[in-house]
mmCIF file of C-alpha atoms and ligand atoms in Angstrom:
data_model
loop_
_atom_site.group_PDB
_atom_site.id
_atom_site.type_symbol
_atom_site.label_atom_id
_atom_site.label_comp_id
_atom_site.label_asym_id
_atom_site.label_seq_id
_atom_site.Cartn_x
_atom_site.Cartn_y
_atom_site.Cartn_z
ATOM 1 C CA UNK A 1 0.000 0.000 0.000
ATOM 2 C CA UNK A 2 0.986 3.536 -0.644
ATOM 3 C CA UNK A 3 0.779 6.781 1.103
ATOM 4 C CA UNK A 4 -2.481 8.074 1.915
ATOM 5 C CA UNK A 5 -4.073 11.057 2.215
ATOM 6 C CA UNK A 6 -3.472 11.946 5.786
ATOM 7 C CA UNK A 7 -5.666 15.138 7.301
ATOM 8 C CA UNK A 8 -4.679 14.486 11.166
ATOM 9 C CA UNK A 9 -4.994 17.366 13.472
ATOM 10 C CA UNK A 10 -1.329 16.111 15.010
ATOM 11 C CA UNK A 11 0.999 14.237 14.968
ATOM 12 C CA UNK A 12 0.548 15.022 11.064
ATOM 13 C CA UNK A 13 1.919 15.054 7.738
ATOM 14 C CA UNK A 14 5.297 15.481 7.015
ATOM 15 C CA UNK A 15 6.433 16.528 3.530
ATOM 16 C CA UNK A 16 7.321 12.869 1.682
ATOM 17 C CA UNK A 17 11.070 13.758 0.216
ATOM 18 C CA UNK A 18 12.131 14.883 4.009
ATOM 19 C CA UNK A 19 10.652 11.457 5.311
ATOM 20 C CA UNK A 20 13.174 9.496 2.033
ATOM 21 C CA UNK A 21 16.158 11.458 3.328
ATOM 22 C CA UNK A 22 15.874 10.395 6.459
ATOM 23 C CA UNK A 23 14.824 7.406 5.293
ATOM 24 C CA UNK A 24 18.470 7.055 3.487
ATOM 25 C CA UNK A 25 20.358 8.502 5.965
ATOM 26 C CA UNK A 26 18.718 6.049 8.911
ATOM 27 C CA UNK A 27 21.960 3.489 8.753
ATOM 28 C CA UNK A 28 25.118 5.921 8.225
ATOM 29 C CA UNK A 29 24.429 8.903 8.668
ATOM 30 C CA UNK A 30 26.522 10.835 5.410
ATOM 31 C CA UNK A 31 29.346 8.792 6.482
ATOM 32 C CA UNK A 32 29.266 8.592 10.082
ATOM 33 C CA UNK A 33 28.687 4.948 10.294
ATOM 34 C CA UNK A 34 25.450 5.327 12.856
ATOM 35 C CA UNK A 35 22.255 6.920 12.705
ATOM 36 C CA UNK A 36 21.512 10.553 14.188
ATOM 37 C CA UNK A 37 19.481 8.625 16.810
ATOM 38 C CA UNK A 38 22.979 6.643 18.273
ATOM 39 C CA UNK A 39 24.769 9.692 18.445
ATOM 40 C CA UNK A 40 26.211 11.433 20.882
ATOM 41 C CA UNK A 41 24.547 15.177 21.321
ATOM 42 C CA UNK A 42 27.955 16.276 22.122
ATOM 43 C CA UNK A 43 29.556 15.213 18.782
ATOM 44 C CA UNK A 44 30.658 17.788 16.280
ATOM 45 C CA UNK A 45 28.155 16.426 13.845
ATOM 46 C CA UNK A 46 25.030 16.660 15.599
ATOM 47 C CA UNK A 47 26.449 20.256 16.580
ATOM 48 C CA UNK A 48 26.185 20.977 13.157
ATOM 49 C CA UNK A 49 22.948 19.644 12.735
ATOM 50 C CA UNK A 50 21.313 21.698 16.008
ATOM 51 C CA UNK A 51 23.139 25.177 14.926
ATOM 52 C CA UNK A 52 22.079 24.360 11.320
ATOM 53 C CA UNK A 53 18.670 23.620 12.316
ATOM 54 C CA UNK A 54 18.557 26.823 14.232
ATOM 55 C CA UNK A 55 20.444 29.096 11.516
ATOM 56 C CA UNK A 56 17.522 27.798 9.062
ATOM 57 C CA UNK A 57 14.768 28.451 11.391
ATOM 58 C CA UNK A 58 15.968 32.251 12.186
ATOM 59 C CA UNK A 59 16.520 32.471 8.678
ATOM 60 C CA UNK A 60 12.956 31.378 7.776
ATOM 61 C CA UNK A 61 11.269 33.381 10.454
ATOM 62 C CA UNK A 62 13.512 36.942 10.082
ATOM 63 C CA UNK A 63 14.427 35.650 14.071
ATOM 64 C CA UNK A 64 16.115 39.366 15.450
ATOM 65 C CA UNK A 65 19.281 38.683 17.017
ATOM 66 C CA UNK A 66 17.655 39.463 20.738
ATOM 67 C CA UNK A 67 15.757 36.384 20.628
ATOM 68 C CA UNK A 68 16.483 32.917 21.386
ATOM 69 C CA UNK A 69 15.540 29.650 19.996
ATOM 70 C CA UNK A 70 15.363 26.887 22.262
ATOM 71 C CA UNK A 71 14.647 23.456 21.536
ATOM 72 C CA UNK A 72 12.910 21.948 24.329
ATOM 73 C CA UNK A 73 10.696 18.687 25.246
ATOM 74 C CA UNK A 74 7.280 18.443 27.115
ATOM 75 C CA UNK A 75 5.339 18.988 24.341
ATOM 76 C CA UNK A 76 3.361 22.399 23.966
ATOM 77 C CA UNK A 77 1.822 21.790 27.318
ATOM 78 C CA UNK A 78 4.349 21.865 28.984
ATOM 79 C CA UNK A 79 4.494 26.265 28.101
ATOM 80 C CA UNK A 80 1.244 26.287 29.762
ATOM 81 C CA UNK A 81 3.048 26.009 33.081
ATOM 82 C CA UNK A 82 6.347 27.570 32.025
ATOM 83 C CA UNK A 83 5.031 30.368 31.012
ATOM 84 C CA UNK A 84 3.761 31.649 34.089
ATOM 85 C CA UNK A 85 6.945 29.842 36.009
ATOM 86 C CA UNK A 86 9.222 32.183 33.810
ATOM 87 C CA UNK A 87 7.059 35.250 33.480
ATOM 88 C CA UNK A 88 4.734 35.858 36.360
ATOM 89 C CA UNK A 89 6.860 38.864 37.834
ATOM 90 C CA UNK A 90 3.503 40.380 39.446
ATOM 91 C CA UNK A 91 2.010 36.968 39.794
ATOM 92 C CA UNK A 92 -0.887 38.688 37.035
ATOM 93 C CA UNK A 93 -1.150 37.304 33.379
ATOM 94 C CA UNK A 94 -4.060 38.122 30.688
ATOM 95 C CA UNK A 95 -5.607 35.441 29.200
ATOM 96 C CA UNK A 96 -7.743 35.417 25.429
ATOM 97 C CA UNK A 97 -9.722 31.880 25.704
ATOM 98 C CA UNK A 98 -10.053 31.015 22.178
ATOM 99 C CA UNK A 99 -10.400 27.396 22.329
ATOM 100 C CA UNK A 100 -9.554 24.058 24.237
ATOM 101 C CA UNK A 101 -5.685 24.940 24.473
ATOM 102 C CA UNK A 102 -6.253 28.230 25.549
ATOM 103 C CA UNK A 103 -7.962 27.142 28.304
ATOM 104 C CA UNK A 104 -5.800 24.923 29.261
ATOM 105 C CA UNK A 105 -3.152 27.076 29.303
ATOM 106 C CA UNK A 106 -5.463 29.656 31.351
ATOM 107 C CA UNK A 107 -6.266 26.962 33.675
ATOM 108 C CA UNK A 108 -2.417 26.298 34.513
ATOM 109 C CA UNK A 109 -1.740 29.465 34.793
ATOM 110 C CA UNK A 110 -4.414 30.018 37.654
ATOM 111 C CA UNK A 111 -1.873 27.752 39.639
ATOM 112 C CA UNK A 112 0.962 30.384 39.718
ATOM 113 C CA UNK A 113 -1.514 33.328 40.188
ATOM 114 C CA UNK A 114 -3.720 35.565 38.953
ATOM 115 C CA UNK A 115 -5.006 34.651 35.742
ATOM 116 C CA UNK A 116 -7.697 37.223 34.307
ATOM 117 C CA UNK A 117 -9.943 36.063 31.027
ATOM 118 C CA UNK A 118 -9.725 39.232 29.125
ATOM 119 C CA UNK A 119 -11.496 37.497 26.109
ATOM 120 C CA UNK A 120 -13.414 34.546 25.317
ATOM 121 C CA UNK A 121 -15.837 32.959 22.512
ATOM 122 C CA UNK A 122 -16.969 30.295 24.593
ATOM 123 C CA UNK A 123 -20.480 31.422 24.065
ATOM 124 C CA UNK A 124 -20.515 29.954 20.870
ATOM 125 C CA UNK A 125 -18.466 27.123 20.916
ATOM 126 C CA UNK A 126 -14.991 28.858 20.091
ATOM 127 C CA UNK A 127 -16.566 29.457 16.303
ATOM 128 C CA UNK A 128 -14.833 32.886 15.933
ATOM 129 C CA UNK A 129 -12.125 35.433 17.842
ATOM 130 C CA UNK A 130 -13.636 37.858 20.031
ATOM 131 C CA UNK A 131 -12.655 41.430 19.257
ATOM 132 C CA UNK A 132 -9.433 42.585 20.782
ATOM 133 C CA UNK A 133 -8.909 45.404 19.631
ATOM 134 C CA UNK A 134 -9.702 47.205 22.658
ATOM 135 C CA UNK A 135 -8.957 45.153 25.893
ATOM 136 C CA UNK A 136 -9.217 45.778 29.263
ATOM 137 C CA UNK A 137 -5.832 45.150 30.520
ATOM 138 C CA UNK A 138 -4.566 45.567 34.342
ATOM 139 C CA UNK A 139 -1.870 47.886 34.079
ATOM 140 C CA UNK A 140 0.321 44.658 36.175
ATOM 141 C CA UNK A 141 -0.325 42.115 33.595
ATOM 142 C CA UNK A 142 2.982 40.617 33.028
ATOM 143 C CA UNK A 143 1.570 39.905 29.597
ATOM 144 C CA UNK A 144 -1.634 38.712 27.097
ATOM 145 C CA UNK A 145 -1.532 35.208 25.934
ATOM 146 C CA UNK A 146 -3.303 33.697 22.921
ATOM 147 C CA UNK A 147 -3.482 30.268 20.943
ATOM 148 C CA UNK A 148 -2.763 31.880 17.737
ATOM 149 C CA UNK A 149 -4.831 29.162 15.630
ATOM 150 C CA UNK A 150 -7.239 27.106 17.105
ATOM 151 C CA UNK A 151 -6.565 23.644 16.099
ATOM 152 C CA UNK A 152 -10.007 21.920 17.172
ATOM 153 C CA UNK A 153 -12.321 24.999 16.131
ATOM 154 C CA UNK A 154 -10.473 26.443 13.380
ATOM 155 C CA UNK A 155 -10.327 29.681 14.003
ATOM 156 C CA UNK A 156 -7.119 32.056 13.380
ATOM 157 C CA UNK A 157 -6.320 35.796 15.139
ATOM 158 C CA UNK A 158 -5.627 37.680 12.063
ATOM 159 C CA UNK A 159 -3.713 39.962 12.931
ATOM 160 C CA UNK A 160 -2.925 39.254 17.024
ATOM 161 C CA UNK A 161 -4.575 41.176 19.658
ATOM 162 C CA UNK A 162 -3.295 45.039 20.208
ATOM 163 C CA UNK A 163 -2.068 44.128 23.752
ATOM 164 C CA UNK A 164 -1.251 47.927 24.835
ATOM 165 C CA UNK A 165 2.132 47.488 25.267
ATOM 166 C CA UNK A 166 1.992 44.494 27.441
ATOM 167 C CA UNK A 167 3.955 41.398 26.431
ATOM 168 C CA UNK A 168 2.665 38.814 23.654
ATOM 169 C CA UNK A 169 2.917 35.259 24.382
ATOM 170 C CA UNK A 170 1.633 32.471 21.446
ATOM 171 C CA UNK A 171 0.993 29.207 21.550
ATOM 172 C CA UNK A 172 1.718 29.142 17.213
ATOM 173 C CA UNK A 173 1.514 24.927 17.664
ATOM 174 C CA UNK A 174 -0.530 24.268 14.444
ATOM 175 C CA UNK A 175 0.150 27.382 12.257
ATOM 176 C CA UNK A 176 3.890 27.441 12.966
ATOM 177 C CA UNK A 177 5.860 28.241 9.397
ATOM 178 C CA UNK A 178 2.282 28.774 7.711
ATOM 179 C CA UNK A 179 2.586 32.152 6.794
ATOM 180 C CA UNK A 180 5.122 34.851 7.571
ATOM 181 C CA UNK A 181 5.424 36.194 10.727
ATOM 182 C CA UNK A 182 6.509 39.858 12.546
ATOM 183 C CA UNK A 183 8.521 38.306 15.310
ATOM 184 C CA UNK A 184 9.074 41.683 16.926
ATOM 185 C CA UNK A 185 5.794 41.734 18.105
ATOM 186 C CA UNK A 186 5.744 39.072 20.649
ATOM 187 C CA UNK A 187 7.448 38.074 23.619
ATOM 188 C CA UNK A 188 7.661 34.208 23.280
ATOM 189 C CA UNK A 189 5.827 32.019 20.090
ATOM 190 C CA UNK A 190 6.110 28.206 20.768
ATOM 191 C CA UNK A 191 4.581 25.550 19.650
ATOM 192 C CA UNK A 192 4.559 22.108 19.668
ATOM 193 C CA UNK A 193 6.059 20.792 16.158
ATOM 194 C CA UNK A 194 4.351 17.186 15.471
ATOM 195 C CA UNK A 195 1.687 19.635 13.698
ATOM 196 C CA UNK A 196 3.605 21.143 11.106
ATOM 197 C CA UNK A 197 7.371 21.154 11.615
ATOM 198 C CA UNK A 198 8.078 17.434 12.741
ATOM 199 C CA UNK A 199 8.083 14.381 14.863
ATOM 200 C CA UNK A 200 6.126 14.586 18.506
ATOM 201 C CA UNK A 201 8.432 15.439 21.274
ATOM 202 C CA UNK A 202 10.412 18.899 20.395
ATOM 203 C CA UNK A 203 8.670 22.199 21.398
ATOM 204 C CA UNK A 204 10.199 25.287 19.748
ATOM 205 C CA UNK A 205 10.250 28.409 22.128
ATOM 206 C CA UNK A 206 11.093 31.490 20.219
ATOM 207 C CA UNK A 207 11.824 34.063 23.388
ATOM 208 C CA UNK A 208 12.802 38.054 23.616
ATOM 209 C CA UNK A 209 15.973 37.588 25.636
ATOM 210 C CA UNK A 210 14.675 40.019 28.626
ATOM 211 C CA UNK A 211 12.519 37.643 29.461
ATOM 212 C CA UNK A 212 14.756 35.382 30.436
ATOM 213 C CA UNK A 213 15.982 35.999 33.679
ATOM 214 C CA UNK A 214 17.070 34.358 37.114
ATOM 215 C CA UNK A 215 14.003 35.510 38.630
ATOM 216 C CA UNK A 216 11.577 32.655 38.167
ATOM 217 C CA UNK A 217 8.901 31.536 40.433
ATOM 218 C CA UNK A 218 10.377 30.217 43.876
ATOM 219 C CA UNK A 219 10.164 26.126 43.376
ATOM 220 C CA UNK A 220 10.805 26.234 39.478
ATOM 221 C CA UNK A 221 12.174 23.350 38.825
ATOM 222 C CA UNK A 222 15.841 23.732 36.671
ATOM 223 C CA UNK A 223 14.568 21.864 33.806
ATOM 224 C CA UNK A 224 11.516 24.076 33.733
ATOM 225 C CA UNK A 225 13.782 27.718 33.588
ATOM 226 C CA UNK A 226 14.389 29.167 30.081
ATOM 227 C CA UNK A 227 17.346 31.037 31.771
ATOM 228 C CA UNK A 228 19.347 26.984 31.473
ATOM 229 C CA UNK A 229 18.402 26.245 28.338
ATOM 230 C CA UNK A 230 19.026 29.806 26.589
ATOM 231 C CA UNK A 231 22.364 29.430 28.705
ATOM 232 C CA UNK A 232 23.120 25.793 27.259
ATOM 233 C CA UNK A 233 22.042 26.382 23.627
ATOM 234 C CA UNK A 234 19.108 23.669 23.942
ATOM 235 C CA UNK A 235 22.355 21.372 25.338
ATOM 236 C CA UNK A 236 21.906 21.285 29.214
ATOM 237 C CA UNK A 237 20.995 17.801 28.861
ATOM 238 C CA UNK A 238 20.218 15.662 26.049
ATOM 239 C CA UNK A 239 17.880 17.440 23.775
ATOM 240 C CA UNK A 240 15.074 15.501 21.287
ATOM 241 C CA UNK A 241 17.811 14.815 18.840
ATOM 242 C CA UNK A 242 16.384 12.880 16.281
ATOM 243 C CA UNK A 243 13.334 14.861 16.393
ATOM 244 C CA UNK A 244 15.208 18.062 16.047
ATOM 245 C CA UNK A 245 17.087 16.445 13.026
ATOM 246 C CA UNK A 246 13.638 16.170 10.982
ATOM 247 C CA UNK A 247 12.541 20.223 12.170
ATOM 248 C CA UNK A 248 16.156 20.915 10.251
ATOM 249 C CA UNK A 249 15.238 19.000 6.877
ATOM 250 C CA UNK A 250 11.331 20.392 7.446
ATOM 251 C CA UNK A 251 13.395 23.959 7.400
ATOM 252 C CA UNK A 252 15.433 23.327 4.581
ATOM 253 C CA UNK A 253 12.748 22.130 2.848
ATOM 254 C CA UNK A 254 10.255 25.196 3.433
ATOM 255 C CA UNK A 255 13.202 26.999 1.731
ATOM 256 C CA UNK A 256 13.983 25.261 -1.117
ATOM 257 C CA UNK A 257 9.693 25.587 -1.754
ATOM 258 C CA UNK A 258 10.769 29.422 -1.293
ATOM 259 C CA UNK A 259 10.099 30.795 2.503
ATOM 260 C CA UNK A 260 7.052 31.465 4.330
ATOM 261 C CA UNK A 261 5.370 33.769 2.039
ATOM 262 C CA UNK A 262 5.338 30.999 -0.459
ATOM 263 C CA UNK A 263 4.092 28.403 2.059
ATOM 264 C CA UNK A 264 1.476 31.249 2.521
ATOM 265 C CA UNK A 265 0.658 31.341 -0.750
ATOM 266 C CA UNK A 266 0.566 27.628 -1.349
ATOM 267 C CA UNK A 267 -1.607 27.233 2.203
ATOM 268 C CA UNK A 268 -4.363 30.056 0.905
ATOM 269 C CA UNK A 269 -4.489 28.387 -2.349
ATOM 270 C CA UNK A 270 -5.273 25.409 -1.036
ATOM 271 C CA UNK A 271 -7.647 26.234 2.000
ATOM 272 C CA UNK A 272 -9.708 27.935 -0.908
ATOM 273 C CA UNK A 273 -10.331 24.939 -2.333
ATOM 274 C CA UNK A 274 -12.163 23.081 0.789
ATOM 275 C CA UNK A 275 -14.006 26.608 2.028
ATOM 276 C CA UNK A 276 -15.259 27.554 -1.449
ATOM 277 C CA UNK A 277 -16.720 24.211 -1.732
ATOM 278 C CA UNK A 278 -18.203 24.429 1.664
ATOM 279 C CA UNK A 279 -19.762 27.845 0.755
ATOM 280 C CA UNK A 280 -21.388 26.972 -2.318
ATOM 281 C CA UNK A 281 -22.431 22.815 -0.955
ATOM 282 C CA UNK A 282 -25.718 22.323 0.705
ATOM 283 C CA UNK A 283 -24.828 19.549 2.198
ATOM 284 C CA UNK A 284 -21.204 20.501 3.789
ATOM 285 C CA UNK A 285 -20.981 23.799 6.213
ATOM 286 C CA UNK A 286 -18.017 25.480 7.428
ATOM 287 C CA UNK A 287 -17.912 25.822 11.332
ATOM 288 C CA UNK A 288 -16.489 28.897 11.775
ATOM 289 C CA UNK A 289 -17.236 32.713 11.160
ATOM 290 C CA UNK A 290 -15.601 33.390 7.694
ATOM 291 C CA UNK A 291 -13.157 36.190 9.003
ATOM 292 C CA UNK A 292 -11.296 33.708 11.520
ATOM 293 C CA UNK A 293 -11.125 30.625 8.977
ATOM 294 C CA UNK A 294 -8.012 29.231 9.750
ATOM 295 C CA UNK A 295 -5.431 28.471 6.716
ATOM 296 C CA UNK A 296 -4.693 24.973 8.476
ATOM 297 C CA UNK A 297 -7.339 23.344 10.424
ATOM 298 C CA UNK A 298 -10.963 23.036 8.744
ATOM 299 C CA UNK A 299 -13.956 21.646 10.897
ATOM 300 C CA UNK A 300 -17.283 21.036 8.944
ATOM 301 C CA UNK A 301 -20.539 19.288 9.355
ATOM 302 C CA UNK A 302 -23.615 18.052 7.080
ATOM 303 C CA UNK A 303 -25.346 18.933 10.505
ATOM 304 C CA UNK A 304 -26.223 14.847 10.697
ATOM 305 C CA UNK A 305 -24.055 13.001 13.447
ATOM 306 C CA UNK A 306 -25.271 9.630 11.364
ATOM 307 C CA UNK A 307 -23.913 10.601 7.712
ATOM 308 C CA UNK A 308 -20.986 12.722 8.797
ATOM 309 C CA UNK A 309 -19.784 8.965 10.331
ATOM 310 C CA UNK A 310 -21.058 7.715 6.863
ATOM 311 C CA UNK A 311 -18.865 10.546 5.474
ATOM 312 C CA UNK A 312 -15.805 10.065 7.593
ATOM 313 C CA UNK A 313 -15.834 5.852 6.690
ATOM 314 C CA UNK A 314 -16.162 6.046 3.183
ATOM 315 C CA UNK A 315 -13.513 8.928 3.023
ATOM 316 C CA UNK A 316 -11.234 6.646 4.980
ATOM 317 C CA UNK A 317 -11.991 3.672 2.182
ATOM 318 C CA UNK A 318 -11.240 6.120 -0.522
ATOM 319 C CA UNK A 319 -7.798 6.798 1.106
ATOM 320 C CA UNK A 320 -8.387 10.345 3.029
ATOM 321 C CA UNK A 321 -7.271 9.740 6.692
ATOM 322 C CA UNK A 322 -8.265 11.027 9.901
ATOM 323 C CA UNK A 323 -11.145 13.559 8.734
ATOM 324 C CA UNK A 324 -13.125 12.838 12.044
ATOM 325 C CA UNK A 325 -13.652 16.037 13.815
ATOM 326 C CA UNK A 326 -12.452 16.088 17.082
ATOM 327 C CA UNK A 327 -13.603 14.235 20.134
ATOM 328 C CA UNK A 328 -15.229 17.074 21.827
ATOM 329 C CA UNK A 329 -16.856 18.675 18.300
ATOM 330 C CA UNK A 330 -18.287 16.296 16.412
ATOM 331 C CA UNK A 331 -18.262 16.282 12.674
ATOM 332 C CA UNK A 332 -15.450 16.609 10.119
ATOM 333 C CA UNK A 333 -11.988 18.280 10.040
ATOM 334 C CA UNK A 334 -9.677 17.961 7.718
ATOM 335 C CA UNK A 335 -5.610 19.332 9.140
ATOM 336 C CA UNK A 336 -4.031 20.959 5.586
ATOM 337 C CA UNK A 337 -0.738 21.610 7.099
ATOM 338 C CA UNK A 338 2.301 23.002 5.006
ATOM 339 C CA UNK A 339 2.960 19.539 3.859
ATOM 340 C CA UNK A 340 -0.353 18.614 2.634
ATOM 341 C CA UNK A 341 0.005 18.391 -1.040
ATOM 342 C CA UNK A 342 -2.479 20.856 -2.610
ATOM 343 C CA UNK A 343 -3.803 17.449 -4.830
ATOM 344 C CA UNK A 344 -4.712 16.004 -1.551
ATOM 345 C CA UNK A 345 -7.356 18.386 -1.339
ATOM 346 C CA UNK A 346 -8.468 18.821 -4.524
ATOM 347 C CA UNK A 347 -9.131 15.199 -4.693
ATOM 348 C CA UNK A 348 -10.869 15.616 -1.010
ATOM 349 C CA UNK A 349 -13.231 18.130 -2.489
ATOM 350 C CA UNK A 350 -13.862 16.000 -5.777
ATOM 351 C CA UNK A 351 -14.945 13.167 -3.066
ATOM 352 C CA UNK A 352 -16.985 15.046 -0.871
ATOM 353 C CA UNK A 353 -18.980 16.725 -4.330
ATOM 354 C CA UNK A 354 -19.583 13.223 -5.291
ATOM 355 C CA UNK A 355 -20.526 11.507 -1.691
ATOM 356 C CA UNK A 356 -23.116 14.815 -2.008
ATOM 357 C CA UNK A 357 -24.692 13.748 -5.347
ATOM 358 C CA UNK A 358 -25.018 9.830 -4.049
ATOM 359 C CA UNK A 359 -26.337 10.981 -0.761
ATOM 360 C CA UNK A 360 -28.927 14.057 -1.917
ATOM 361 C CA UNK A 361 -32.404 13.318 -1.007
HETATM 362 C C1 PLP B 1 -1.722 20.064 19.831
HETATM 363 C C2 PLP B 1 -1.724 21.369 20.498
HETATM 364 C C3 PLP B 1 -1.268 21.524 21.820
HETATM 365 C C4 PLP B 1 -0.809 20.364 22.663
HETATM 366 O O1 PLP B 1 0.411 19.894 22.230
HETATM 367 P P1 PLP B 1 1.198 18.768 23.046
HETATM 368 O O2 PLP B 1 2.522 18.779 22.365
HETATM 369 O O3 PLP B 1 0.431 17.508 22.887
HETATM 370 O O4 PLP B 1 1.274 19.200 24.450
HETATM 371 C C5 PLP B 1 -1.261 22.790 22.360
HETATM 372 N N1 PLP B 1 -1.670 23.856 21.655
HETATM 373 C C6 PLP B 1 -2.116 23.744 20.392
HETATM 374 C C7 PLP B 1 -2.571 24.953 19.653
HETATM 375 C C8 PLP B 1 -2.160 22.502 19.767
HETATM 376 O O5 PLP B 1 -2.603 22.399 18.512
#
């Protein structure tokens, strides 16, 4: 059997030539004799491979100089609680609940102190951003966090909120290297990468440098301090390795395909395919107020529980993967991350226009 179709939320889709070259390089790495994954982090090749992975990435992302780029583990939850651990000065953090992660994250943070919803659209089930263009902020707020795309709901802040000076912290997990990005307006973006950079188990943290500081929360534990990691370029102990390996070929390959406002380009094209089919179907609806569509993550419904399943089973026969919506929504939604081929979902559309005609009363 070949490769399928594969629309999962995360881990997810990884661009096919990346996957071959590591496929060839599994045994010897160009000559080393082992893989990346038996060697040691302290070798002079896999320091080539981190501060190549990292050159890339700033490259990519216009990184300023007074940031750093750390390559950490936990996964993206893991920031919910490091966040506040590293930047609760006042013990006072804003919070914009967009979504299930955002909450999460607003949720941990209520464990190191204040943690003040300044925003929410839980009124109608996370379908659109609230306005935030004019927030009430405490003047003490050590800073505004968002989820910058909302991976269940599908919604995107376009552009981020105006957060009056105070700090801008992201959780960017499933629209990092989407589109291109102002780095200079936030304090920290991370994100978890098994969306759309690589394998599960590397979170990238991309941090102003005065934000890192000594001064963490009293009982931080080392691990947990961006100050060691920053200090130890991502080497204070053994980093994801072989996961950041893949991030550095997923780099290299976003910039042979020509940077972020080409991956921008390629992502609108083909997000315009699925959303002006769902506009003009009657039997497929979008989920989410058109102004906040996300670029990446696409929920839909027919609006009946018993032929969306029919929908999501005889899309999986056909060879499109992992279209269930998520557990807590219901429905369909299909992930079109940077590595989703824009044929994958032409040919997505082309099924769902005929599974409409078969199934029209
Ligand atoms: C998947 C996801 C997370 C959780 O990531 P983990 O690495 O599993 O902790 C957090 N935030 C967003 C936006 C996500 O999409």
């Amino acid at each position: 059997m070949g490769r399928i179709y594969n629309f999962s939320a995360g881990p997810a889709v990884l661009p096919e030539e990346v996957l071959q070259e590591a496929a060839d390089e599994m045994l010897d790495y160009r000559g080393c004799g082992m893989s990346v994954m038996e060697m040691s982090h302290r070798s002079k090749v896999y320091e080539t491979i981190i501060k190549e992975a990292e050159a890339d990435l700033r490259e990519i992302m216009n990184i300023p100089d007074n940031y750093k780029v750390l390559f950490l583990q936990g996964g993206a939850s893991q920031q919910f609680a490091m966040i506040p651990m590293n930047l609760m000065k006042n013990r006072k953090a804003g919070y914009i609940v967009t979504g299930q992660w955002a909450k999460k994250a607003f949720q941990e943070a209520k464990i190191y102190g204040e943690a003040i919803e300044l925003a929410s659209s839980a009124d109608k089930t996370f379908s659109y951003i609230p306005d935030c263009s004019d927030l009430d902020i405490p003047e003490d707020c050590d800073y505004v966090y968002i989820c910058e795309n909302n991976t269940i709901y599908g919604t995107k802040f376009k552009p981020p909120p105006d957060t009056k000076g105070h700090t801008l912290v992201a959780d960017v997990s499933s629209c990092f290297l989407s589109e291109p990005v102002d780095v200079t307006k936030y304090g920290v973006i991370y994100g978890g990468v098994q969306k759309n950079i690589g394998p599960a188990g590397v979170v990238i943290v991309i941090i102003r440098e005065d934000l890192i500081t000594e001064d963490t929360l009293p009982g931080t534990p080392t691990m947990l301090k961006y100050k060691i990691h920053a200090d130890n370029n991502s080497l204070y102990n053994t980093p994801p390795a072989y996961g950041i390996y893949i991030c550095g070929k997923v780099f290299k390959w976003i910039k042979k395909m020509g940077g972020l406002t080409a991956m921008k380009e390629r992502n609108e094209k083909k997000a315009k395919i699925l959303y002006d089919f769902l506009d003009e179907s009657k039997m497929f609806k979008g989920t989410v107020v058109k102004k906040d569509r996300s670029l990446m993550n696409v929920p839909f419904v027919t609006g009946d529980a018993e032929l969306d399943a029919k929908f999501v089973a005889e899309a999986k026969a056909a060879g499109f993967e992992n279209l269930k919506g998520h557990r807590t929504v219901g429905g369909m939604r299909a992930s079109i991350y940077n590595a989703m081929p824009i044929e994958g979902v032409e040919k997505l559309v082309e099924f769902m226009r005929k599974f409409e005609k078969e199934n029209a009363e």
